[in-house]
mmCIF file of C-alpha atoms in Angstrom:
data_model
loop_
_atom_site.group_PDB
_atom_site.id
_atom_site.type_symbol
_atom_site.label_atom_id
_atom_site.label_comp_id
_atom_site.label_asym_id
_atom_site.label_seq_id
_atom_site.Cartn_x
_atom_site.Cartn_y
_atom_site.Cartn_z
ATOM 1 C CA UNK A 1 74.358 100.066 100.390
ATOM 2 C CA UNK A 2 76.474 102.098 102.788
ATOM 3 C CA UNK A 3 80.258 102.191 102.455
ATOM 4 C CA UNK A 4 80.820 100.643 105.893
ATOM 5 C CA UNK A 5 78.361 97.838 105.046
ATOM 6 C CA UNK A 6 80.217 97.107 101.830
ATOM 7 C CA UNK A 7 83.597 97.063 103.589
ATOM 8 C CA UNK A 8 82.282 94.743 106.306
ATOM 9 C CA UNK A 9 80.656 92.441 103.742
ATOM 10 C CA UNK A 10 83.859 92.190 101.737
ATOM 11 C CA UNK A 11 86.101 91.549 104.755
ATOM 12 C CA UNK A 12 83.699 88.921 106.084
ATOM 13 C CA UNK A 13 83.542 87.244 102.681
ATOM 14 C CA UNK A 14 87.339 87.019 102.683
ATOM 15 C CA UNK A 15 87.164 85.178 106.004
ATOM 16 C CA UNK A 16 84.473 82.854 104.657
ATOM 17 C CA UNK A 17 86.699 82.092 101.660
ATOM 18 C CA UNK A 18 89.245 80.958 104.262
ATOM 19 C CA UNK A 19 86.637 78.588 105.770
ATOM 20 C CA UNK A 20 86.077 80.749 108.835
ATOM 21 C CA UNK A 21 82.685 81.381 110.444
ATOM 22 C CA UNK A 22 81.323 84.866 111.157
ATOM 23 C CA UNK A 23 78.132 85.518 113.125
ATOM 24 C CA UNK A 24 75.374 87.026 110.993
ATOM 25 C CA UNK A 25 76.880 85.708 107.758
ATOM 26 C CA UNK A 26 77.201 82.364 106.061
ATOM 27 C CA UNK A 27 78.340 80.679 102.905
ATOM 28 C CA UNK A 28 76.059 81.125 99.874
ATOM 29 C CA UNK A 29 74.062 78.493 98.006
ATOM 30 C CA UNK A 30 75.570 78.071 94.536
ATOM 31 C CA UNK A 31 72.237 76.753 93.230
ATOM 32 C CA UNK A 32 68.862 75.883 94.717
ATOM 33 C CA UNK A 33 68.593 72.668 96.710
ATOM 34 C CA UNK A 34 64.851 72.189 96.259
ATOM 35 C CA UNK A 35 62.488 71.019 93.528
ATOM 36 C CA UNK A 36 61.562 74.221 91.723
ATOM 37 C CA UNK A 37 59.369 72.270 89.281
ATOM 38 C CA UNK A 38 56.829 71.989 92.126
ATOM 39 C CA UNK A 39 56.270 75.742 91.825
ATOM 40 C CA UNK A 40 54.148 74.913 88.780
ATOM 41 C CA UNK A 41 51.392 73.866 91.217
ATOM 42 C CA UNK A 42 50.953 77.549 92.107
ATOM 43 C CA UNK A 43 49.799 80.264 89.694
ATOM 44 C CA UNK A 44 52.464 83.013 89.658
ATOM 45 C CA UNK A 45 51.057 85.007 86.721
ATOM 46 C CA UNK A 46 50.622 88.686 87.661
ATOM 47 C CA UNK A 47 51.237 87.869 91.331
ATOM 48 C CA UNK A 48 53.320 89.866 93.786
ATOM 49 C CA UNK A 49 56.024 87.688 95.356
ATOM 50 C CA UNK A 50 58.449 87.921 98.271
ATOM 51 C CA UNK A 51 61.257 85.374 98.001
ATOM 52 C CA UNK A 52 64.294 84.346 99.951
ATOM 53 C CA UNK A 53 67.281 85.420 97.846
ATOM 54 C CA UNK A 54 69.684 82.533 98.583
ATOM 55 C CA UNK A 55 71.092 81.270 95.243
ATOM 56 C CA UNK A 56 68.760 83.628 93.298
ATOM 57 C CA UNK A 57 67.063 80.617 91.680
ATOM 58 C CA UNK A 58 63.807 81.222 93.551
ATOM 59 C CA UNK A 59 63.694 84.880 92.471
ATOM 60 C CA UNK A 60 64.510 84.016 88.867
ATOM 61 C CA UNK A 61 61.929 81.222 88.838
ATOM 62 C CA UNK A 62 59.183 83.543 90.074
ATOM 63 C CA UNK A 63 60.046 86.010 87.302
ATOM 64 C CA UNK A 64 60.183 83.148 84.790
ATOM 65 C CA UNK A 65 56.630 82.204 85.851
ATOM 66 C CA UNK A 66 55.441 85.743 85.059
ATOM 67 C CA UNK A 67 55.086 87.187 88.552
ATOM 68 C CA UNK A 68 54.326 90.906 88.288
ATOM 69 C CA UNK A 69 56.827 91.863 91.003
ATOM 70 C CA UNK A 70 59.429 89.875 92.946
ATOM 71 C CA UNK A 71 61.010 91.328 96.078
ATOM 72 C CA UNK A 72 63.661 89.477 98.057
ATOM 73 C CA UNK A 73 65.067 89.031 101.550
ATOM 74 C CA UNK A 74 67.841 87.105 103.262
ATOM 75 C CA UNK A 75 69.614 87.199 106.612
ATOM 76 C CA UNK A 76 72.912 86.706 104.747
ATOM 77 C CA UNK A 77 73.905 89.892 102.910
ATOM 78 C CA UNK A 78 76.423 87.988 100.765
ATOM 79 C CA UNK A 79 73.527 86.593 98.724
ATOM 80 C CA UNK A 80 73.026 90.093 97.316
ATOM 81 C CA UNK A 81 76.487 90.081 95.696
ATOM 82 C CA UNK A 82 75.935 86.603 94.303
ATOM 83 C CA UNK A 83 72.647 87.740 92.731
ATOM 84 C CA UNK A 84 74.555 90.154 90.496
ATOM 85 C CA UNK A 85 77.114 87.480 89.626
ATOM 86 C CA UNK A 86 74.234 85.234 88.531
ATOM 87 C CA UNK A 87 72.801 88.039 86.380
ATOM 88 C CA UNK A 88 76.193 88.736 84.771
ATOM 89 C CA UNK A 89 76.728 85.036 84.075
ATOM 90 C CA UNK A 90 73.454 84.892 82.159
ATOM 91 C CA UNK A 91 73.840 88.252 80.435
ATOM 92 C CA UNK A 92 77.502 88.255 79.420
ATOM 93 C CA UNK A 93 78.665 84.630 79.538
ATOM 94 C CA UNK A 94 75.453 82.868 78.469
ATOM 95 C CA UNK A 95 75.617 80.386 81.335
ATOM 96 C CA UNK A 96 73.136 79.689 84.122
ATOM 97 C CA UNK A 97 75.772 79.508 86.860
ATOM 98 C CA UNK A 98 79.188 81.189 87.160
ATOM 99 C CA UNK A 99 82.281 79.071 86.553
ATOM 100 C CA UNK A 100 84.031 80.135 89.752
ATOM 101 C CA UNK A 101 84.526 76.856 91.606
ATOM 102 C CA UNK A 102 87.927 75.997 90.092
ATOM 103 C CA UNK A 103 89.863 79.249 89.671
ATOM 104 C CA UNK A 104 89.284 82.967 89.043
ATOM 105 C CA UNK A 105 90.339 83.245 85.391
ATOM 106 C CA UNK A 106 86.780 82.890 84.127
ATOM 107 C CA UNK A 107 85.569 85.487 86.620
ATOM 108 C CA UNK A 108 88.316 87.942 85.664
ATOM 109 C CA UNK A 109 87.205 87.812 82.011
ATOM 110 C CA UNK A 110 83.539 88.158 82.950
ATOM 111 C CA UNK A 111 84.080 91.233 85.111
ATOM 112 C CA UNK A 112 85.748 93.068 82.215
ATOM 113 C CA UNK A 113 82.407 92.979 80.383
ATOM 114 C CA UNK A 114 80.170 94.209 83.186
ATOM 115 C CA UNK A 115 78.563 97.625 82.772
ATOM 116 C CA UNK A 116 76.803 98.394 86.066
ATOM 117 C CA UNK A 117 73.519 100.276 85.873
ATOM 118 C CA UNK A 118 73.034 100.972 89.601
ATOM 119 C CA UNK A 119 75.049 101.741 92.718
ATOM 120 C CA UNK A 120 74.282 98.269 94.079
ATOM 121 C CA UNK A 121 75.538 96.604 90.910
ATOM 122 C CA UNK A 122 78.686 98.754 90.974
ATOM 123 C CA UNK A 123 79.364 97.653 94.564
ATOM 124 C CA UNK A 124 78.945 94.012 93.527
ATOM 125 C CA UNK A 125 81.407 94.558 90.690
ATOM 126 C CA UNK A 126 83.939 96.083 93.092
ATOM 127 C CA UNK A 127 83.315 93.232 95.521
ATOM 128 C CA UNK A 128 84.257 90.514 93.041
ATOM 129 C CA UNK A 129 87.098 92.525 91.503
ATOM 130 C CA UNK A 130 88.693 92.663 94.935
ATOM 131 C CA UNK A 131 88.309 88.904 95.297
ATOM 132 C CA UNK A 132 89.975 88.349 91.933
ATOM 133 C CA UNK A 133 92.801 90.734 92.874
ATOM 134 C CA UNK A 134 93.317 88.862 96.158
ATOM 135 C CA UNK A 135 92.960 85.500 94.374
ATOM 136 C CA UNK A 136 90.330 84.383 96.893
ATOM 137 C CA UNK A 137 89.314 80.734 96.872
ATOM 138 C CA UNK A 138 85.721 81.359 95.826
ATOM 139 C CA UNK A 139 84.881 77.663 95.932
ATOM 140 C CA UNK A 140 84.715 78.173 99.717
ATOM 141 C CA UNK A 141 82.327 81.102 99.290
ATOM 142 C CA UNK A 142 79.621 78.479 98.652
ATOM 143 C CA UNK A 143 78.098 75.565 100.527
ATOM 144 C CA UNK A 144 79.440 72.247 99.254
ATOM 145 C CA UNK A 145 77.217 71.356 96.281
ATOM 146 C CA UNK A 146 77.840 67.634 96.724
ATOM 147 C CA UNK A 147 76.288 67.740 100.210
ATOM 148 C CA UNK A 148 73.083 69.483 99.076
ATOM 149 C CA UNK A 149 69.873 67.749 97.948
ATOM 150 C CA UNK A 150 69.609 67.706 94.167
ATOM 151 C CA UNK A 151 67.391 70.483 92.818
ATOM 152 C CA UNK A 152 65.212 70.449 89.740
ATOM 153 C CA UNK A 153 64.971 73.642 87.715
ATOM 154 C CA UNK A 154 62.182 74.909 85.506
ATOM 155 C CA UNK A 155 64.581 76.751 83.213
ATOM 156 C CA UNK A 156 66.922 74.740 81.018
ATOM 157 C CA UNK A 157 69.201 77.344 79.446
ATOM 158 C CA UNK A 158 70.300 80.972 79.909
ATOM 159 C CA UNK A 159 68.011 81.925 77.030
ATOM 160 C CA UNK A 160 65.018 81.013 79.215
ATOM 161 C CA UNK A 161 66.009 83.756 81.666
ATOM 162 C CA UNK A 162 67.144 86.529 79.328
ATOM 163 C CA UNK A 163 63.821 88.349 79.893
ATOM 164 C CA UNK A 164 64.108 87.905 83.670
ATOM 165 C CA UNK A 165 67.375 89.662 84.463
ATOM 166 C CA UNK A 166 66.767 93.352 83.787
ATOM 167 C CA UNK A 167 64.383 94.015 86.661
ATOM 168 C CA UNK A 168 65.786 96.018 89.551
ATOM 169 C CA UNK A 169 66.116 94.013 92.759
ATOM 170 C CA UNK A 170 64.397 94.988 95.997
ATOM 171 C CA UNK A 171 66.321 93.380 98.861
ATOM 172 C CA UNK A 172 65.574 93.318 102.596
ATOM 173 C CA UNK A 173 68.303 92.242 104.995
ATOM 174 C CA UNK A 174 66.076 90.182 107.270
ATOM 175 C CA UNK A 175 66.172 87.143 109.545
ATOM 176 C CA UNK A 176 62.747 85.520 109.160
ATOM 177 C CA UNK A 177 62.835 84.401 112.797
ATOM 178 C CA UNK A 178 62.747 88.046 113.864
ATOM 179 C CA UNK A 179 59.804 90.436 113.333
ATOM 180 C CA UNK A 180 59.623 91.574 109.701
ATOM 181 C CA UNK A 181 58.496 95.221 109.739
ATOM 182 C CA UNK A 182 57.198 95.806 106.236
ATOM 183 C CA UNK A 183 54.032 97.509 104.977
ATOM 184 C CA UNK A 184 53.809 95.595 101.690
ATOM 185 C CA UNK A 185 51.734 92.444 101.346
ATOM 186 C CA UNK A 186 52.208 89.633 98.837
ATOM 187 C CA UNK A 187 50.298 86.923 97.005
ATOM 188 C CA UNK A 188 53.124 84.388 97.327
ATOM 189 C CA UNK A 189 56.002 83.903 99.775
ATOM 190 C CA UNK A 190 58.925 81.658 98.784
ATOM 191 C CA UNK A 191 60.671 80.421 101.941
ATOM 192 C CA UNK A 192 62.579 77.403 100.608
ATOM 193 C CA UNK A 193 63.605 75.382 103.703
ATOM 194 C CA UNK A 194 63.802 78.325 106.120
ATOM 195 C CA UNK A 195 61.230 76.869 108.531
ATOM 196 C CA UNK A 196 63.310 73.762 109.123
ATOM 197 C CA UNK A 197 66.117 76.039 110.362
ATOM 198 C CA UNK A 198 63.896 76.711 113.387
ATOM 199 C CA UNK A 199 65.045 73.248 114.538
ATOM 200 C CA UNK A 200 61.655 72.710 116.160
ATOM 201 C CA UNK A 201 61.942 75.879 118.279
ATOM 202 C CA UNK A 202 58.298 76.833 118.832
ATOM 203 C CA UNK A 203 59.139 80.478 119.561
ATOM 204 C CA UNK A 204 60.949 80.840 116.237
ATOM 205 C CA UNK A 205 58.102 79.161 114.366
ATOM 206 C CA UNK A 206 55.564 81.473 115.988
ATOM 207 C CA UNK A 207 57.575 84.542 114.941
ATOM 208 C CA UNK A 208 57.839 83.142 111.402
ATOM 209 C CA UNK A 209 54.085 82.567 111.351
ATOM 210 C CA UNK A 210 53.447 86.124 112.566
ATOM 211 C CA UNK A 211 55.630 87.414 109.731
ATOM 212 C CA UNK A 212 53.781 85.270 107.225
ATOM 213 C CA UNK A 213 50.393 86.437 108.526
ATOM 214 C CA UNK A 214 51.413 90.094 108.130
ATOM 215 C CA UNK A 215 53.077 89.693 104.738
ATOM 216 C CA UNK A 216 50.571 87.404 103.028
ATOM 217 C CA UNK A 217 47.336 88.563 101.439
ATOM 218 C CA UNK A 218 44.099 86.662 102.030
ATOM 219 C CA UNK A 219 44.159 83.461 99.942
ATOM 220 C CA UNK A 220 47.899 83.970 99.510
ATOM 221 C CA UNK A 221 50.292 81.022 99.552
ATOM 222 C CA UNK A 222 53.636 80.365 101.192
ATOM 223 C CA UNK A 223 55.789 77.703 99.494
ATOM 224 C CA UNK A 224 58.210 75.752 101.691
ATOM 225 C CA UNK A 225 60.557 72.774 101.360
ATOM 226 C CA UNK A 226 61.188 69.859 103.693
ATOM 227 C CA UNK A 227 64.697 68.795 102.722
ATOM 228 C CA UNK A 228 65.607 66.714 105.790
ATOM 229 C CA UNK A 229 62.411 64.635 105.943
ATOM 230 C CA UNK A 230 61.443 66.113 109.305
ATOM 231 C CA UNK A 231 58.028 65.629 110.870
ATOM 232 C CA UNK A 232 55.701 68.530 110.074
ATOM 233 C CA UNK A 233 53.253 67.724 112.867
ATOM 234 C CA UNK A 234 54.319 70.525 115.248
ATOM 235 C CA UNK A 235 54.558 73.061 112.449
ATOM 236 C CA UNK A 236 51.143 72.129 111.073
ATOM 237 C CA UNK A 237 49.627 72.673 114.518
ATOM 238 C CA UNK A 238 51.027 76.201 114.561
ATOM 239 C CA UNK A 239 49.628 76.800 111.045
ATOM 240 C CA UNK A 240 46.330 75.019 111.739
ATOM 241 C CA UNK A 241 44.337 78.026 110.500
ATOM 242 C CA UNK A 242 46.021 77.705 107.075
ATOM 243 C CA UNK A 243 45.214 75.157 104.362
ATOM 244 C CA UNK A 244 48.056 72.656 103.934
ATOM 245 C CA UNK A 245 49.095 70.848 100.752
ATOM 246 C CA UNK A 246 52.173 68.710 100.102
ATOM 247 C CA UNK A 247 53.839 67.406 96.929
ATOM 248 C CA UNK A 248 57.007 65.416 97.607
ATOM 249 C CA UNK A 249 59.388 67.612 99.591
ATOM 250 C CA UNK A 250 57.491 70.782 98.685
ATOM 251 C CA UNK A 251 54.520 71.944 100.760
ATOM 252 C CA UNK A 252 52.325 75.015 100.950
ATOM 253 C CA UNK A 253 50.260 76.925 103.468
ATOM 254 C CA UNK A 254 47.395 78.988 102.061
ATOM 255 C CA UNK A 255 45.929 81.810 104.126
ATOM 256 C CA UNK A 256 42.174 81.509 104.655
#
């Protein structure tokens, strides 16, 4: 993470904590808004996974389900800082989610315990220390939880994830509606509800499909969520050469 990137990320996050909008950034999901229990329909054991980072729940769930490797991506770089806050919450405070929605006292105490083991983790520590010093309203750093669909988690306590937090994170700053230039291929892609953000734009969906085709191994599966009850007819036509399966609001495309 370059110094100018870090400075830009921090300054933008300050604006977001003031309820301002900045192109290329957004608020962060405090927790997943999809049914992660549906992931049990797919075998993650010893699989290589690429996941949207978002709230970090998807990444942690893939690790929890014994994936051999979990890489991540997101168009919003602020998710990377939140990932480390999630890890610290589990590791030092024994809680699944950080208690930062009311005030910064809890966060101040947590940050005193953090011992960063990488440059990226050190930057995240500096990031949140600055927010505490400036007394940022971190409740505005996140999307309003009350307006999100209710998620269902596979893990029930921090203890469930204690073996899932020491892996180093591979992160790609990537908009999935732009070409994803990556040599690696994966058994499973976790896209959450990214495809519905195409808003029915066929061009965006075709780019997303091209990315999926390049990133996914033969017989690999992409797991998606339909959180706004949209029609999948157009999307299914674009993915007609993939096998489709749906369980509730979760659906998959499997590469033939």
